[in-house]
Tab-separated table of C-alpha atoms and ligand atoms in Angstrom:
chain	number	residue	atom	x	y	z
A	1	MET	CA	152.754	-5.461	-67.985
A	2	TYR	CA	155.859	-7.608	-67.187
A	3	ASP	CA	153.481	-10.240	-65.486
A	4	TYR	CA	151.336	-10.688	-68.547
A	5	ILE	CA	154.198	-10.975	-70.986
A	6	LYS	CA	155.507	-13.787	-68.582
A	7	ARG	CA	152.033	-15.485	-68.770
A	8	PHE	CA	151.800	-15.147	-72.403
A	9	LEU	CA	155.206	-16.709	-72.828
A	10	ILE	CA	154.277	-19.619	-70.560
A	11	ALA	CA	150.942	-20.248	-72.334
A	12	MET	CA	153.105	-20.071	-75.788
A	13	ALA	CA	155.235	-22.561	-74.249
A	14	VAL	CA	152.532	-24.879	-73.152
A	15	ALA	CA	150.826	-24.189	-76.578
A	16	LEU	CA	153.904	-25.157	-78.350
A	17	SER	CA	154.876	-28.318	-76.534
A	18	ILE	CA	151.193	-29.588	-76.967
A	19	GLY	CA	151.045	-28.509	-80.610
A	20	ILE	CA	154.302	-30.178	-81.539
A	21	LEU	CA	152.948	-33.571	-79.737
A	22	PHE	CA	150.033	-33.168	-81.778
A	23	ILE	CA	151.428	-32.449	-85.097
A	24	GLY	CA	153.711	-35.486	-84.712
A	25	THR	CA	150.673	-37.570	-83.955
A	26	ARG	CA	148.259	-38.880	-86.612
A	27	VAL	CA	145.143	-39.538	-84.495
A	28	SER	CA	141.771	-40.389	-86.006
A	29	PHE	CA	139.192	-38.506	-83.962
A	30	ALA	CA	136.032	-38.527	-85.592
A	31	GLU	CA	135.643	-41.994	-86.928
A	32	THR	CA	131.836	-42.702	-87.382
A	33	SER	CA	130.220	-45.754	-86.189
A	34	ASP	CA	129.360	-46.765	-89.941
A	35	ASN	CA	132.786	-46.008	-91.177
A	36	TYR	CA	131.642	-43.492	-93.760
A	37	GLU	CA	134.011	-40.854	-92.920
A	38	VAL	CA	137.084	-40.787	-91.151
A	39	VAL	CA	138.542	-37.298	-90.293
A	40	ASN	CA	142.191	-37.167	-89.626
A	41	PHE	CA	143.101	-33.573	-89.337
A	42	ILE	CA	146.212	-32.114	-87.814
A	43	TRP	CA	146.788	-28.822	-86.336
A	44	PRO	CA	147.676	-26.121	-89.163
A	45	THR	CA	150.306	-24.390	-86.985
A	46	VAL	CA	151.609	-24.300	-83.591
A	47	GLY	CA	150.853	-21.155	-81.276
A	48	LEU	CA	148.319	-19.750	-79.053
A	49	VAL	CA	144.561	-20.193	-79.731
A	50	THR	CA	143.290	-16.552	-79.203
A	51	ASP	CA	139.766	-16.933	-80.560
A	52	THR	CA	137.507	-19.748	-81.300
A	53	PHE	CA	134.604	-20.593	-83.391
A	54	GLY	CA	131.386	-18.954	-83.104
A	55	THR	CA	132.448	-15.678	-80.913
A	56	ARG	CA	131.770	-12.292	-81.613
A	57	ASN	CA	128.123	-12.814	-81.687
A	58	GLY	CA	128.619	-15.863	-84.024
A	59	LYS	CA	130.408	-14.007	-86.698
A	60	HIS	CA	133.745	-15.530	-86.302
A	61	TYR	CA	133.660	-18.796	-88.473
A	62	GLY	CA	137.270	-20.061	-87.932
A	63	ILE	CA	139.782	-19.913	-84.852
A	64	ASP	CA	142.690	-17.566	-84.557
A	65	ILE	CA	146.223	-19.039	-83.695
A	66	ALA	CA	148.572	-16.229	-82.601
A	67	ALA	CA	152.021	-17.261	-83.549
A	68	PRO	CA	155.427	-15.368	-84.537
A	69	ARG	CA	155.522	-14.177	-88.255
A	70	GLY	CA	157.184	-16.927	-90.434
A	71	THR	CA	155.882	-19.734	-88.453
A	72	THR	CA	155.199	-22.571	-90.484
A	73	VAL	CA	151.598	-23.568	-91.705
A	74	VAL	CA	150.821	-26.759	-92.903
A	75	SER	CA	147.874	-28.352	-94.691
A	76	VAL	CA	145.554	-30.320	-92.097
A	77	SER	CA	144.943	-33.083	-94.513
A	78	ASP	CA	145.673	-34.339	-97.971
A	79	GLY	CA	143.904	-32.324	-100.568
A	80	VAL	CA	144.176	-29.940	-103.635
A	81	VAL	CA	144.979	-26.287	-103.531
A	82	VAL	CA	141.736	-24.750	-105.059
A	83	LYS	CA	142.610	-20.962	-104.529
A	84	SER	CA	145.919	-19.400	-103.721
A	85	TYR	CA	145.724	-15.378	-103.973
A	86	TYR	CA	145.777	-12.363	-102.113
A	87	SER	CA	142.537	-10.862	-100.819
A	88	THR	CA	142.088	-7.422	-99.145
A	89	THR	CA	140.390	-8.960	-96.226
A	90	TYR	CA	141.879	-12.396	-95.794
A	91	GLY	CA	145.254	-11.390	-96.988
A	92	ASN	CA	147.359	-13.969	-98.447
A	93	VAL	CA	145.087	-17.041	-98.282
A	94	VAL	CA	145.049	-20.389	-99.312
A	95	PHE	CA	142.025	-22.736	-99.918
A	96	ILE	CA	142.428	-26.402	-99.805
A	97	GLU	CA	139.742	-29.052	-101.044
A	98	HIS	CA	139.974	-32.338	-99.283
A	99	THR	CA	138.989	-35.526	-100.545
A	100	ASP	CA	136.617	-36.120	-97.831
A	101	GLY	CA	134.581	-33.298	-98.922
A	102	TYR	CA	135.924	-30.637	-96.556
A	103	GLU	CA	137.494	-27.309	-97.491
A	104	THR	CA	139.994	-25.679	-95.189
A	105	VAL	CA	141.029	-21.925	-95.204
A	106	TYR	CA	144.434	-20.467	-93.967
A	107	ALA	CA	144.219	-16.751	-93.882
A	108	HIS	CA	146.464	-13.669	-93.129
A	109	LEU	CA	149.474	-15.644	-94.375
A	110	HIS	CA	152.825	-13.807	-94.389
A	111	LYS	CA	153.957	-15.887	-97.431
A	112	ARG	CA	151.918	-18.477	-99.601
A	113	LEU	CA	154.200	-21.287	-100.800
A	114	VAL	CA	151.660	-23.518	-103.165
A	115	GLU	CA	149.858	-22.455	-106.148
A	116	GLU	CA	146.456	-23.196	-107.398
A	117	GLY	CA	146.056	-26.702	-108.524
A	118	ALA	CA	148.926	-28.178	-106.569
A	119	THR	CA	148.344	-31.318	-104.705
A	120	VAL	CA	149.399	-31.286	-101.054
A	121	TYR	CA	149.876	-33.832	-98.468
A	122	GLN	CA	148.805	-33.723	-94.810
A	123	GLY	CA	151.797	-31.745	-92.889
A	124	GLU	CA	153.082	-30.367	-96.032
A	125	GLU	CA	154.123	-26.610	-95.392
A	126	ILE	CA	151.658	-24.317	-97.487
A	127	GLY	CA	152.767	-20.934	-96.169
A	128	THR	CA	153.830	-18.999	-93.119
A	129	VAL	CA	151.925	-17.171	-90.427
A	130	GLY	CA	151.655	-13.353	-91.185
A	131	ASN	CA	149.555	-10.367	-90.921
A	132	THR	CA	148.369	-9.644	-94.305
A	133	GLY	CA	144.885	-8.254	-95.036
A	134	ARG	CA	142.371	-6.971	-92.581
A	135	SER	CA	144.392	-8.311	-89.549
A	136	SER	CA	146.398	-6.320	-87.229
A	137	GLY	CA	148.618	-8.897	-85.470
A	138	ASP	CA	150.568	-12.040	-86.554
A	139	HIS	CA	148.029	-14.872	-86.459
A	140	LEU	CA	146.609	-17.717	-88.590
A	141	HIS	CA	142.822	-17.469	-89.146
A	142	PHE	CA	141.881	-20.913	-89.831
A	143	GLU	CA	138.270	-22.223	-91.309
A	144	VAL	CA	136.891	-25.524	-91.781
A	145	HIS	CA	133.710	-25.985	-94.099
A	146	ASP	CA	131.881	-29.273	-94.280
A	147	GLY	CA	131.474	-29.036	-98.115
A	148	ASN	CA	132.576	-25.939	-100.181
A	149	TRP	CA	133.502	-22.476	-98.773
A	150	THR	CA	130.752	-19.947	-99.817
A	151	MET	CA	130.496	-16.345	-99.081
A	152	SER	CA	127.955	-16.752	-96.475
A	153	LYS	CA	130.344	-19.361	-94.923
A	154	LYS	CA	127.075	-21.675	-94.309
A	155	ASN	CA	129.085	-24.660	-94.225
A	156	ALA	CA	131.625	-23.441	-91.642
A	157	ILE	CA	132.013	-25.881	-88.642
A	158	ASP	CA	134.009	-25.595	-85.455
A	159	PRO	CA	137.578	-26.702	-86.360
A	160	PHE	CA	137.795	-28.316	-82.872
A	161	LEU	CA	135.215	-30.649	-83.835
A	162	VAL	CA	137.600	-32.140	-86.596
A	163	ILE	CA	140.875	-31.513	-85.030
A	164	GLY	CA	140.099	-33.264	-81.796
A	165	ASP	CA	137.458	-34.027	-79.225
A	166	ASN	CA	139.739	-33.534	-76.155
A	167	LYS	CA	139.136	-29.811	-76.483
A	168	ASP	CA	140.515	-28.445	-72.988
A	169	SER	CA	143.838	-30.348	-73.002
A	170	PHE	CA	145.538	-29.132	-76.021
A	171	PHE	CA	144.899	-25.344	-76.316
A	172	VAL	CA	144.972	-22.615	-74.251
A	173	LEU	CA	141.665	-20.931	-73.553
A	174	SER	CA	141.465	-17.368	-74.706
A	175	ASP	CA	139.389	-16.083	-71.755
A	176	GLU	CA	142.171	-15.448	-69.272
A	177	TYR	CA	144.056	-13.596	-72.047
A	178	ALA	CA	141.134	-11.593	-73.131
A	179	ASP	CA	142.692	-8.584	-71.523
A	180	THR	CA	145.970	-8.943	-73.306
A	181	GLU	CA	147.434	-6.977	-75.949
A	182	GLU	CA	148.305	-10.123	-77.983
A	183	TYR	CA	144.593	-11.365	-77.806
A	184	GLN	CA	143.159	-8.031	-78.890
A	185	VAL	CA	145.789	-7.410	-81.424
A	186	ALA	CA	145.220	-10.912	-83.031
A	187	SER	CA	141.458	-10.918	-83.157
A	188	ALA	CA	140.686	-7.429	-84.131
A	189	TYR	CA	139.768	-5.947	-87.509
A	190	GLU	CA	138.995	-9.086	-89.770
A	191	GLU	CA	136.345	-7.808	-92.227
A	192	HIS	CA	134.621	-11.290	-92.069
A	193	HIS	CA	133.784	-10.442	-88.563
A	194	ASP	CA	131.370	-7.630	-89.778
A	195	GLN	CA	128.948	-9.994	-91.409
A	196	PRO	CA	125.497	-10.238	-90.117
A	197	SER	CA	125.161	-13.009	-87.525
A	198	GLU	CA	123.783	-16.206	-89.001
A	199	VAL	CA	122.388	-19.379	-88.068
A	200	PHE	CA	124.896	-22.235	-88.843
A	201	TYR	CA	124.848	-25.790	-88.886
A	202	ILE	CA	127.215	-28.450	-87.276
A	203	LYS	CA	127.540	-32.054	-87.677
A	204	VAL	CA	127.499	-34.350	-84.672
A	205	LYS	CA	130.681	-36.123	-84.001
A	206	LYS	CA	131.620	-39.050	-82.018
A	207	GLY	CA	131.630	-38.139	-78.267
A	208	ASP	CA	129.384	-35.088	-78.717
A	209	SER	CA	126.438	-34.796	-76.332
A	210	LEU	CA	123.546	-32.109	-76.219
A	211	TRP	CA	125.380	-31.102	-73.199
A	212	SER	CA	128.760	-30.479	-74.355
A	213	LEU	CA	127.422	-28.791	-77.563
A	214	ALA	CA	125.550	-26.390	-75.496
A	215	LYS	CA	128.490	-25.695	-73.454
A	216	GLY	CA	130.731	-25.260	-76.543
A	217	TYR	CA	128.531	-22.804	-78.175
A	218	GLN	CA	127.411	-21.137	-75.070
A	219	VAL	CA	123.642	-21.816	-75.503
A	220	SER	CA	121.370	-23.959	-73.516
A	221	VAL	CA	120.309	-27.608	-74.197
A	222	ASP	CA	116.853	-26.718	-74.401
A	223	GLU	CA	117.472	-24.002	-77.062
A	224	ILE	CA	119.368	-26.512	-79.149
A	225	LYS	CA	116.360	-28.990	-78.815
A	226	SER	CA	113.868	-26.328	-79.766
A	227	TRP	CA	115.731	-25.160	-82.780
A	228	ASN	CA	115.927	-28.659	-84.123
A	229	GLN	CA	112.526	-30.025	-82.746
A	230	LEU	CA	114.072	-32.689	-80.859
A	231	SER	CA	111.915	-34.344	-78.584
A	232	SER	CA	114.696	-36.349	-76.635
A	233	ASP	CA	118.057	-35.753	-75.501
A	234	SER	CA	119.853	-38.125	-77.818
A	235	ILE	CA	121.759	-37.190	-80.890
A	236	VAL	CA	123.681	-39.535	-83.255
A	237	VAL	CA	126.886	-39.126	-85.347
A	238	ASN	CA	126.595	-37.288	-88.433
A	239	GLN	CA	123.237	-35.767	-87.320
A	240	ARG	CA	122.978	-31.971	-88.680
A	241	LEU	CA	122.132	-29.395	-86.012
A	242	LYS	CA	121.088	-25.869	-86.293
A	243	ILE	CA	122.784	-23.394	-84.056
A	244	VAL	CA	121.653	-19.883	-83.365
A	245	PRO	CA	124.778	-17.876	-82.482
A	246	LYS	CA	124.945	-16.557	-78.829
A	247	GLY	CA	123.629	-13.055	-78.661
A	248	SER	CA	120.995	-14.003	-81.359
A	249	TYR	CA	117.242	-14.706	-80.967
A	250	ILE	CA	114.674	-16.199	-83.371
A	251	VAL	CA	111.467	-14.550	-82.959
A	252	GLN	CA	108.702	-16.930	-82.063
A	253	LYS	CA	105.034	-16.727	-82.110
A	254	GLY	CA	103.634	-14.317	-79.474
A	255	ASP	CA	106.696	-12.450	-79.207
A	256	THR	CA	107.079	-8.681	-78.893
A	257	LEU	CA	110.085	-6.438	-78.589
A	258	TRP	CA	109.453	-5.607	-74.982
A	259	LYS	CA	109.286	-9.415	-74.236
A	260	ILE	CA	112.330	-10.288	-76.025
A	261	ALA	CA	114.268	-7.117	-74.424
A	262	GLU	CA	113.182	-8.260	-71.071
A	263	GLN	CA	114.155	-11.768	-71.732
A	264	SER	CA	117.765	-10.757	-72.992
A	265	GLY	CA	118.287	-8.083	-70.278
A	266	THR	CA	118.264	-5.211	-72.826
A	267	SER	CA	116.192	-2.684	-73.917
A	268	VAL	CA	113.830	-2.076	-76.980
A	269	SER	CA	115.779	0.736	-78.328
A	270	LYS	CA	118.968	-1.148	-78.129
A	271	ILE	CA	117.467	-4.017	-80.122
A	272	LYS	CA	116.032	-1.811	-82.708
A	273	LYS	CA	119.475	-0.047	-82.986
A	274	MET	CA	121.194	-3.257	-83.444
A	275	ASN	CA	119.053	-4.750	-85.902
A	276	GLY	CA	118.239	-1.478	-87.789
A	277	LEU	CA	114.585	-1.697	-87.170
A	278	LYS	CA	112.403	1.144	-88.092
A	279	ASP	CA	109.357	0.525	-85.957
A	280	ASP	CA	108.234	-2.027	-83.305
A	281	ARG	CA	106.963	-4.583	-85.741
A	282	ILE	CA	108.812	-8.154	-85.852
A	283	GLN	CA	108.200	-11.325	-87.889
A	284	ILE	CA	108.161	-14.875	-86.516
A	285	GLY	CA	111.320	-16.408	-87.781
A	286	THR	CA	113.496	-13.256	-87.814
A	287	LEU	CA	116.993	-13.690	-86.352
A	288	LEU	CA	117.559	-10.640	-83.982
A	289	THR	CA	120.879	-9.513	-82.521
A	290	VAL	CA	120.126	-9.159	-78.843
A	291	GLY	CA	123.510	-8.890	-76.962
A	292	ASN	CA	126.943	-10.092	-77.191
B	301	ZN	ZN1	139.839	-15.078	-87.296
């Protein structure tokens, strides 16, 4: 118990120092070669990243940053507050539309400090970290949408793609904290995690490769190539790529439930249960949940 608290505090300190460094620096990460778009986001708060995008069977459409209640939350870029209200799921939540077409979401806030229609600047305080709505620990749930937020969150992209490309150096990977209370508390019971897993799309950023994307989304290079009908390994900046969440499978021609079960190391009855299938028939193109 004591040991993990110590480890958690060390991790917090690391996250803090790196976070501060980051918040104080305006770095352009995703400049495209044709200069169409310059994404210049900063971190929304300082804390420990307890969960990343695309986890929980692809149902987690943002990142979770655990931090003490009252910690400042800032707008990641200039924009206009399009929504600021209390939701039973998101809790106190602020939606900001940015000039470059992105929309960001800041959920479970303790306090909202901006009203709908307000113009905000990058780094401006918009609220504080809290535990409101369907959340059971103080943390910020942060989403980035390439386009408008929608109910299905089809435009959601991995915030790390726009906050930075040097992923491993500035956030604490949650894996080793998966057993800790903080991790479980901070990442539990947000209603948006109960949505059915869906295929989502990402936009290729400078520095991405099929290999790094496959690693990030815990899928294989061959899978990304087949979902997108790519014949070579090269991808270009701004290319839209389809990603099937880990633990999901798209039914192909010639598949049977038995074949899919065997390939994914599970059983036919489990697949039927997870997907609410009444009989053994499956249709080509159906997205099935096959595991975690
Ligand atoms: Zn979350």
